[in-house]
């Protein structure tokens, strides 16, 4: 994998431009643009987002991993602009650290996944136990997925998983230069 630092000219005409809510519409737009960039050696994906669906971010990230594995001679590079919050940070975590860049002044926001669910327990007692266990299993699995993403994000940086787990519940904001100093990204453009 090429880890040569990129200069600003590499970001002049990104192959993929995304902004807004991370959702299925963004995913379709991402796939269309990614497929259209099949002939590029350096594929810059530029993103600005206040967040969205973490599973869609994971799907987009899986596409980056798959394409990187299928064609190791191509370089997939993330460029975050203005705001990379929540699901945007999840997506960024799928890029190798040498391929993560932020525009000057950009903020990352890292937080725990959120759930908004009411559990209504009614019926035979064994059925009640099953529905409570199902909700607990959903929470535990979501925490496991969340922590896998946190581990990917901090790999190779001086940010520990414990630090993320401590700060994420209160929404942890990092400015681009701090993210670079901490080793979460390769550079600030």
mmCIF file of N, CA and C in Angstrom, residues 44-133:
data_model
loop_
_atom_site.group_PDB
_atom_site.id
_atom_site.type_symbol
_atom_site.label_atom_id
_atom_site.label_comp_id
_atom_site.label_asym_id
_atom_site.label_seq_id
_atom_site.Cartn_x
_atom_site.Cartn_y
_atom_site.Cartn_z
ATOM 1 N N UNK A 44 -10.089 9.929 -4.451
ATOM 2 C CA UNK A 44 -10.370 10.763 -3.287
ATOM 3 C C UNK A 44 -11.871 10.813 -3.062
ATOM 4 N N UNK A 45 -12.284 10.468 -1.849
ATOM 5 C CA UNK A 45 -13.687 10.546 -1.453
ATOM 6 C C UNK A 45 -13.805 11.702 -0.469
ATOM 7 N N UNK A 46 -14.491 12.758 -0.895
ATOM 8 C CA UNK A 46 -14.679 13.948 -0.069
ATOM 9 C C UNK A 46 -16.048 13.875 0.596
ATOM 10 N N UNK A 47 -16.084 14.149 1.902
ATOM 11 C CA UNK A 47 -17.327 14.038 2.665
ATOM 12 C C UNK A 47 -17.479 15.195 3.639
ATOM 13 N N UNK A 48 -18.694 15.695 3.730
ATOM 14 C CA UNK A 48 -19.125 16.598 4.792
ATOM 15 C C UNK A 48 -20.440 16.047 5.313
ATOM 16 N N UNK A 49 -20.534 15.801 6.620
ATOM 17 C CA UNK A 49 -21.777 15.260 7.167
ATOM 18 C C UNK A 49 -21.913 15.544 8.652
ATOM 19 N N UNK A 50 -23.147 15.750 9.060
ATOM 20 C CA UNK A 50 -23.469 15.865 10.480
ATOM 21 C C UNK A 50 -23.862 14.513 11.062
ATOM 22 N N UNK A 51 -23.775 13.459 10.246
ATOM 23 C CA UNK A 51 -24.018 12.108 10.745
ATOM 24 C C UNK A 51 -25.105 11.396 9.977
ATOM 25 N N UNK A 52 -25.634 10.362 10.593
ATOM 26 C CA UNK A 52 -26.669 9.571 9.940
ATOM 27 C C UNK A 52 -26.628 8.133 10.411
ATOM 28 N N UNK A 53 -26.935 7.241 9.505
ATOM 29 C CA UNK A 53 -27.087 5.821 9.793
ATOM 30 C C UNK A 53 -25.710 5.144 9.856
ATOM 31 N N UNK A 54 -25.320 4.628 11.034
ATOM 32 C CA UNK A 54 -23.995 4.007 11.137
ATOM 33 C C UNK A 54 -23.856 2.745 10.297
ATOM 34 N N UNK A 55 -24.952 2.048 10.047
ATOM 35 C CA UNK A 55 -24.861 0.837 9.223
ATOM 36 C C UNK A 55 -24.617 1.185 7.761
ATOM 37 N N UNK A 56 -25.162 2.299 7.289
ATOM 38 C CA UNK A 56 -24.864 2.752 5.927
ATOM 39 C C UNK A 56 -23.387 3.156 5.845
ATOM 40 N N UNK A 57 -22.889 3.832 6.864
ATOM 41 C CA UNK A 57 -21.464 4.191 6.897
ATOM 42 C C UNK A 57 -20.601 2.937 6.845
ATOM 43 N N UNK A 58 -21.005 1.905 7.543
ATOM 44 C CA UNK A 58 -20.268 0.642 7.524
ATOM 45 C C UNK A 58 -20.336 -0.022 6.149
ATOM 46 N N UNK A 59 -21.473 0.077 5.479
ATOM 47 C CA UNK A 59 -21.578 -0.472 4.117
ATOM 48 C C UNK A 59 -20.618 0.242 3.174
ATOM 49 N N UNK A 60 -20.599 1.561 3.253
ATOM 50 C CA UNK A 60 -19.691 2.341 2.410
ATOM 51 C C UNK A 60 -18.244 1.971 2.732
ATOM 52 N N UNK A 61 -17.927 1.851 4.015
ATOM 53 C CA UNK A 61 -16.585 1.466 4.423
ATOM 54 C C UNK A 61 -16.204 0.078 3.932
ATOM 55 N N UNK A 62 -17.150 -0.846 3.980
ATOM 56 C CA UNK A 62 -16.882 -2.201 3.473
ATOM 57 C C UNK A 62 -16.572 -2.160 1.977
ATOM 58 N N UNK A 63 -17.237 -1.274 1.241
ATOM 59 C CA UNK A 63 -16.936 -1.118 -0.189
ATOM 60 C C UNK A 63 -15.513 -0.608 -0.399
ATOM 61 N N UNK A 64 -15.064 0.298 0.465
ATOM 62 C CA UNK A 64 -13.693 0.806 0.370
ATOM 63 C C UNK A 64 -12.708 -0.330 0.647
ATOM 64 N N UNK A 65 -12.947 -1.082 1.708
ATOM 65 C CA UNK A 65 -12.059 -2.213 2.022
ATOM 66 C C UNK A 65 -12.034 -3.223 0.889
ATOM 67 N N UNK A 66 -13.200 -3.548 0.345
ATOM 68 C CA UNK A 66 -13.281 -4.526 -0.733
ATOM 69 C C UNK A 66 -12.508 -4.042 -1.954
ATOM 70 N N UNK A 67 -12.737 -2.800 -2.355
ATOM 71 C CA UNK A 67 -12.039 -2.262 -3.531
ATOM 72 C C UNK A 67 -10.536 -2.192 -3.295
ATOM 73 N N UNK A 68 -10.117 -1.833 -2.093
ATOM 74 C CA UNK A 68 -8.684 -1.781 -1.769
ATOM 75 C C UNK A 68 -8.053 -3.167 -1.861
ATOM 76 N N UNK A 69 -8.764 -4.182 -1.395
ATOM 77 C CA UNK A 69 -8.249 -5.545 -1.438
ATOM 78 C C UNK A 69 -8.228 -6.089 -2.869
ATOM 79 N N UNK A 70 -9.238 -5.734 -3.657
ATOM 80 C CA UNK A 70 -9.326 -6.232 -5.035
ATOM 81 C C UNK A 70 -8.271 -5.615 -5.948
ATOM 82 N N UNK A 71 -7.888 -4.377 -5.667
ATOM 83 C CA UNK A 71 -6.912 -3.697 -6.515
ATOM 84 C C UNK A 71 -5.941 -2.907 -5.649
ATOM 85 N N UNK A 72 -4.924 -3.593 -5.101
ATOM 86 C CA UNK A 72 -3.996 -2.926 -4.191
ATOM 87 C C UNK A 72 -3.161 -1.824 -4.840
ATOM 88 N N UNK A 73 -3.178 -1.717 -6.158
ATOM 89 C CA UNK A 73 -2.440 -0.650 -6.840
ATOM 90 C C UNK A 73 -3.201 0.670 -6.852
ATOM 91 N N UNK A 74 -4.470 0.620 -6.456
ATOM 92 C CA UNK A 74 -5.260 1.849 -6.364
ATOM 93 C C UNK A 74 -5.242 2.331 -4.914
ATOM 94 N N UNK A 75 -5.331 3.645 -4.762
ATOM 95 C CA UNK A 75 -5.296 4.240 -3.422
ATOM 96 C C UNK A 75 -6.607 4.973 -3.169
ATOM 97 N N UNK A 76 -7.300 4.569 -2.120
ATOM 98 C CA UNK A 76 -8.565 5.180 -1.736
ATOM 99 C C UNK A 76 -8.302 6.109 -0.558
ATOM 100 N N UNK A 77 -8.617 7.403 -0.746
ATOM 101 C CA UNK A 77 -8.248 8.442 0.202
ATOM 102 C C UNK A 77 -9.502 9.171 0.673
ATOM 103 N N UNK A 78 -9.570 9.398 1.975
ATOM 104 C CA UNK A 78 -10.686 10.118 2.594
ATOM 105 C C UNK A 78 -10.286 11.575 2.796
ATOM 106 N N UNK A 79 -11.169 12.491 2.404
ATOM 107 C CA UNK A 79 -10.993 13.917 2.696
ATOM 108 C C UNK A 79 -12.256 14.421 3.369
ATOM 109 N N UNK A 80 -12.143 14.754 4.644
ATOM 110 C CA UNK A 80 -13.270 15.311 5.389
ATOM 111 C C UNK A 80 -13.229 16.826 5.336
ATOM 112 N N UNK A 81 -14.382 17.432 5.101
ATOM 113 C CA UNK A 81 -14.475 18.892 5.037
ATOM 114 C C UNK A 81 -15.529 19.390 6.022
ATOM 115 N N UNK A 82 -15.180 20.448 6.739
ATOM 116 C CA UNK A 82 -16.076 21.180 7.655
ATOM 117 C C UNK A 82 -16.497 20.346 8.856
ATOM 118 N N UNK A 83 -17.335 19.343 8.648
ATOM 119 C CA UNK A 83 -17.849 18.532 9.756
ATOM 120 C C UNK A 83 -17.865 17.065 9.355
ATOM 121 N N UNK A 84 -17.231 16.253 10.171
ATOM 122 C CA UNK A 84 -17.279 14.796 10.012
ATOM 123 C C UNK A 84 -17.761 14.256 11.350
ATOM 124 N N UNK A 85 -19.056 14.155 11.461
ATOM 125 C CA UNK A 85 -19.671 13.761 12.720
ATOM 126 C C UNK A 85 -20.203 12.334 12.631
ATOM 127 N N UNK A 86 -20.171 11.670 13.754
ATOM 128 C CA UNK A 86 -20.895 10.438 13.957
ATOM 129 C C UNK A 86 -20.624 9.398 12.875
ATOM 130 N N UNK A 87 -21.608 9.119 12.020
ATOM 131 C CA UNK A 87 -21.468 8.115 10.969
ATOM 132 C C UNK A 87 -20.345 8.478 9.993
ATOM 133 N N UNK A 88 -20.066 9.762 9.830
ATOM 134 C CA UNK A 88 -18.952 10.178 8.978
ATOM 135 C C UNK A 88 -17.623 9.708 9.535
ATOM 136 N N UNK A 89 -17.471 9.772 10.854
ATOM 137 C CA UNK A 89 -16.252 9.280 11.499
ATOM 138 C C UNK A 89 -16.184 7.767 11.388
ATOM 139 N N UNK A 90 -17.330 7.104 11.485
ATOM 140 C CA UNK A 90 -17.375 5.655 11.276
ATOM 141 C C UNK A 90 -16.856 5.314 9.890
ATOM 142 N N UNK A 91 -17.337 6.020 8.868
ATOM 143 C CA UNK A 91 -16.879 5.786 7.501
ATOM 144 C C UNK A 91 -15.371 6.024 7.398
ATOM 145 N N UNK A 92 -14.880 7.114 7.958
ATOM 146 C CA UNK A 92 -13.455 7.431 7.899
ATOM 147 C C UNK A 92 -12.611 6.309 8.503
ATOM 148 N N UNK A 93 -13.134 5.634 9.527
ATOM 149 C CA UNK A 93 -12.360 4.596 10.219
ATOM 150 C C UNK A 93 -12.027 3.417 9.313
ATOM 151 N N UNK A 94 -12.708 3.267 8.194
ATOM 152 C CA UNK A 94 -12.440 2.172 7.264
ATOM 153 C C UNK A 94 -11.244 2.450 6.354
ATOM 154 N N UNK A 95 -10.765 3.686 6.334
ATOM 155 C CA UNK A 95 -9.600 4.041 5.531
ATOM 156 C C UNK A 95 -8.345 3.841 6.370
ATOM 157 N N UNK A 96 -7.275 3.367 5.747
ATOM 158 C CA UNK A 96 -5.989 3.273 6.432
ATOM 159 C C UNK A 96 -5.584 4.679 6.860
ATOM 160 N N UNK A 97 -4.989 4.803 8.028
ATOM 161 C CA UNK A 97 -4.620 6.121 8.550
ATOM 162 C C UNK A 97 -3.827 6.967 7.551
ATOM 163 N N UNK A 98 -2.865 6.406 6.788
ATOM 164 C CA UNK A 98 -2.141 7.245 5.818
ATOM 165 C C UNK A 98 -3.029 7.791 4.698
ATOM 166 N N UNK A 99 -4.259 7.320 4.624
ATOM 167 C CA UNK A 99 -5.195 7.766 3.590
ATOM 168 C C UNK A 99 -6.341 8.596 4.158
ATOM 169 N N UNK A 100 -6.152 9.132 5.352
ATOM 170 C CA UNK A 100 -7.165 9.987 5.988
ATOM 171 C C UNK A 100 -6.648 11.420 6.038
ATOM 172 N N UNK A 101 -7.436 12.335 5.478
ATOM 173 C CA UNK A 101 -7.087 13.757 5.478
ATOM 174 C C UNK A 101 -8.312 14.561 5.877
ATOM 175 N N UNK A 102 -8.070 15.709 6.489
ATOM 176 C CA UNK A 102 -9.143 16.644 6.818
ATOM 177 C C UNK A 102 -8.756 18.014 6.290
ATOM 178 N N UNK A 103 -9.757 18.764 5.840
ATOM 179 C CA UNK A 103 -9.544 20.154 5.458
ATOM 180 C C UNK A 103 -9.315 20.967 6.723
ATOM 181 N N UNK A 104 -8.559 22.031 6.587
ATOM 182 C CA UNK A 104 -8.257 22.916 7.706
ATOM 183 C C UNK A 104 -9.555 23.364 8.389
ATOM 184 N N UNK A 105 -9.591 23.262 9.713
ATOM 185 C CA UNK A 105 -10.754 23.705 10.473
ATOM 186 C C UNK A 105 -11.862 22.680 10.612
ATOM 187 N N UNK A 106 -11.725 21.548 9.973
ATOM 188 C CA UNK A 106 -12.745 20.501 10.072
ATOM 189 C C UNK A 106 -12.779 19.940 11.488
ATOM 190 N N UNK A 107 -13.959 19.553 11.916
ATOM 191 C CA UNK A 107 -14.137 18.923 13.221
ATOM 192 C C UNK A 107 -14.624 17.492 13.027
ATOM 193 N N UNK A 108 -14.012 16.591 13.785
ATOM 194 C CA UNK A 108 -14.517 15.223 13.914
ATOM 195 C C UNK A 108 -15.374 15.171 15.162
ATOM 196 N N UNK A 109 -16.425 14.374 15.123
ATOM 197 C CA UNK A 109 -17.195 14.123 16.332
ATOM 198 C C UNK A 109 -17.360 12.614 16.477
ATOM 199 N N UNK A 110 -16.943 12.139 17.642
ATOM 200 C CA UNK A 110 -17.005 10.716 17.950
ATOM 201 C C UNK A 110 -17.983 10.547 19.100
ATOM 202 N N UNK A 111 -18.942 9.674 18.907
ATOM 203 C CA UNK A 111 -19.877 9.408 20.005
ATOM 204 C C UNK A 111 -20.332 7.965 19.961
ATOM 205 N N UNK A 112 -20.954 7.550 21.036
ATOM 206 C CA UNK A 112 -21.520 6.208 21.090
ATOM 207 C C UNK A 112 -22.751 6.135 20.194
ATOM 208 N N UNK A 113 -23.040 4.940 19.746
ATOM 209 C CA UNK A 113 -24.299 4.733 19.042
ATOM 210 C C UNK A 113 -25.438 5.057 19.989
ATOM 211 N N UNK A 114 -26.541 5.458 19.399
ATOM 212 C CA UNK A 114 -27.698 5.815 20.221
ATOM 213 C C UNK A 114 -28.857 4.878 19.890
ATOM 214 N N UNK A 115 -29.710 4.717 20.869
ATOM 215 C CA UNK A 115 -30.895 3.878 20.673
ATOM 216 C C UNK A 115 -32.093 4.627 21.214
ATOM 217 N N UNK A 116 -33.190 4.532 20.494
ATOM 218 C CA UNK A 116 -34.452 5.107 20.941
ATOM 219 C C UNK A 116 -35.495 4.012 20.778
ATOM 220 N N UNK A 117 -35.721 3.312 21.854
ATOM 221 C CA UNK A 117 -36.611 2.156 21.780
ATOM 222 C C UNK A 117 -37.330 2.001 23.110
ATOM 223 N N UNK A 118 -38.604 1.723 23.040
ATOM 224 C CA UNK A 118 -39.355 1.413 24.243
ATOM 225 C C UNK A 118 -39.610 -0.079 24.260
ATOM 226 N N UNK A 119 -39.433 -0.654 25.409
ATOM 227 C CA UNK A 119 -39.668 -2.077 25.576
ATOM 228 C C UNK A 119 -40.986 -2.244 26.308
ATOM 229 N N UNK A 120 -41.929 -2.857 25.625
ATOM 230 C CA UNK A 120 -43.241 -3.111 26.217
ATOM 231 C C UNK A 120 -43.294 -4.595 26.565
ATOM 232 N N UNK A 121 -43.404 -4.881 27.829
ATOM 233 C CA UNK A 121 -43.413 -6.268 28.293
ATOM 234 C C UNK A 121 -44.853 -6.642 28.644
ATOM 235 N N UNK A 122 -45.381 -7.614 27.884
ATOM 236 C CA UNK A 122 -46.764 -8.043 28.104
ATOM 237 C C UNK A 122 -46.907 -9.458 27.584
ATOM 238 N N UNK A 123 -47.661 -10.283 28.291
ATOM 239 C CA UNK A 123 -47.934 -11.631 27.834
ATOM 240 C C UNK A 123 -47.398 -12.669 28.791
ATOM 241 N N UNK A 124 -47.345 -13.909 28.307
ATOM 242 C CA UNK A 124 -46.817 -14.988 29.153
ATOM 243 C C UNK A 124 -45.384 -14.688 29.582
ATOM 244 N N UNK A 125 -45.047 -15.075 30.779
ATOM 245 C CA UNK A 125 -43.754 -14.712 31.352
ATOM 246 C C UNK A 125 -42.572 -15.173 30.506
ATOM 247 N N UNK A 126 -42.634 -16.362 29.936
ATOM 248 C CA UNK A 126 -41.500 -16.820 29.118
ATOM 249 C C UNK A 126 -41.343 -15.958 27.875
ATOM 250 N N UNK A 127 -42.449 -15.494 27.327
ATOM 251 C CA UNK A 127 -42.391 -14.585 26.184
ATOM 252 C C UNK A 127 -41.797 -13.249 26.602
ATOM 253 N N UNK A 128 -42.132 -12.815 27.807
ATOM 254 C CA UNK A 128 -41.576 -11.554 28.329
ATOM 255 C C UNK A 128 -40.058 -11.645 28.443
ATOM 256 N N UNK A 129 -39.578 -12.771 28.954
ATOM 257 C CA UNK A 129 -38.130 -12.952 29.087
ATOM 258 C C UNK A 129 -37.471 -12.918 27.711
ATOM 259 N N UNK A 130 -38.077 -13.570 26.737
ATOM 260 C CA UNK A 130 -37.494 -13.611 25.392
ATOM 261 C C UNK A 130 -37.381 -12.207 24.785
ATOM 262 N N UNK A 131 -38.411 -11.378 24.959
ATOM 263 C CA UNK A 131 -38.343 -10.041 24.359
ATOM 264 C C UNK A 131 -37.332 -9.154 25.088
ATOM 265 N N UNK A 132 -37.197 -9.321 26.417
ATOM 266 C CA UNK A 132 -36.189 -8.562 27.157
ATOM 267 C C UNK A 132 -34.788 -9.013 26.730
ATOM 268 N N UNK A 133 -34.572 -10.336 26.594
ATOM 269 C CA UNK A 133 -33.274 -10.849 26.147
ATOM 270 C C UNK A 133 -32.956 -10.380 24.722
#
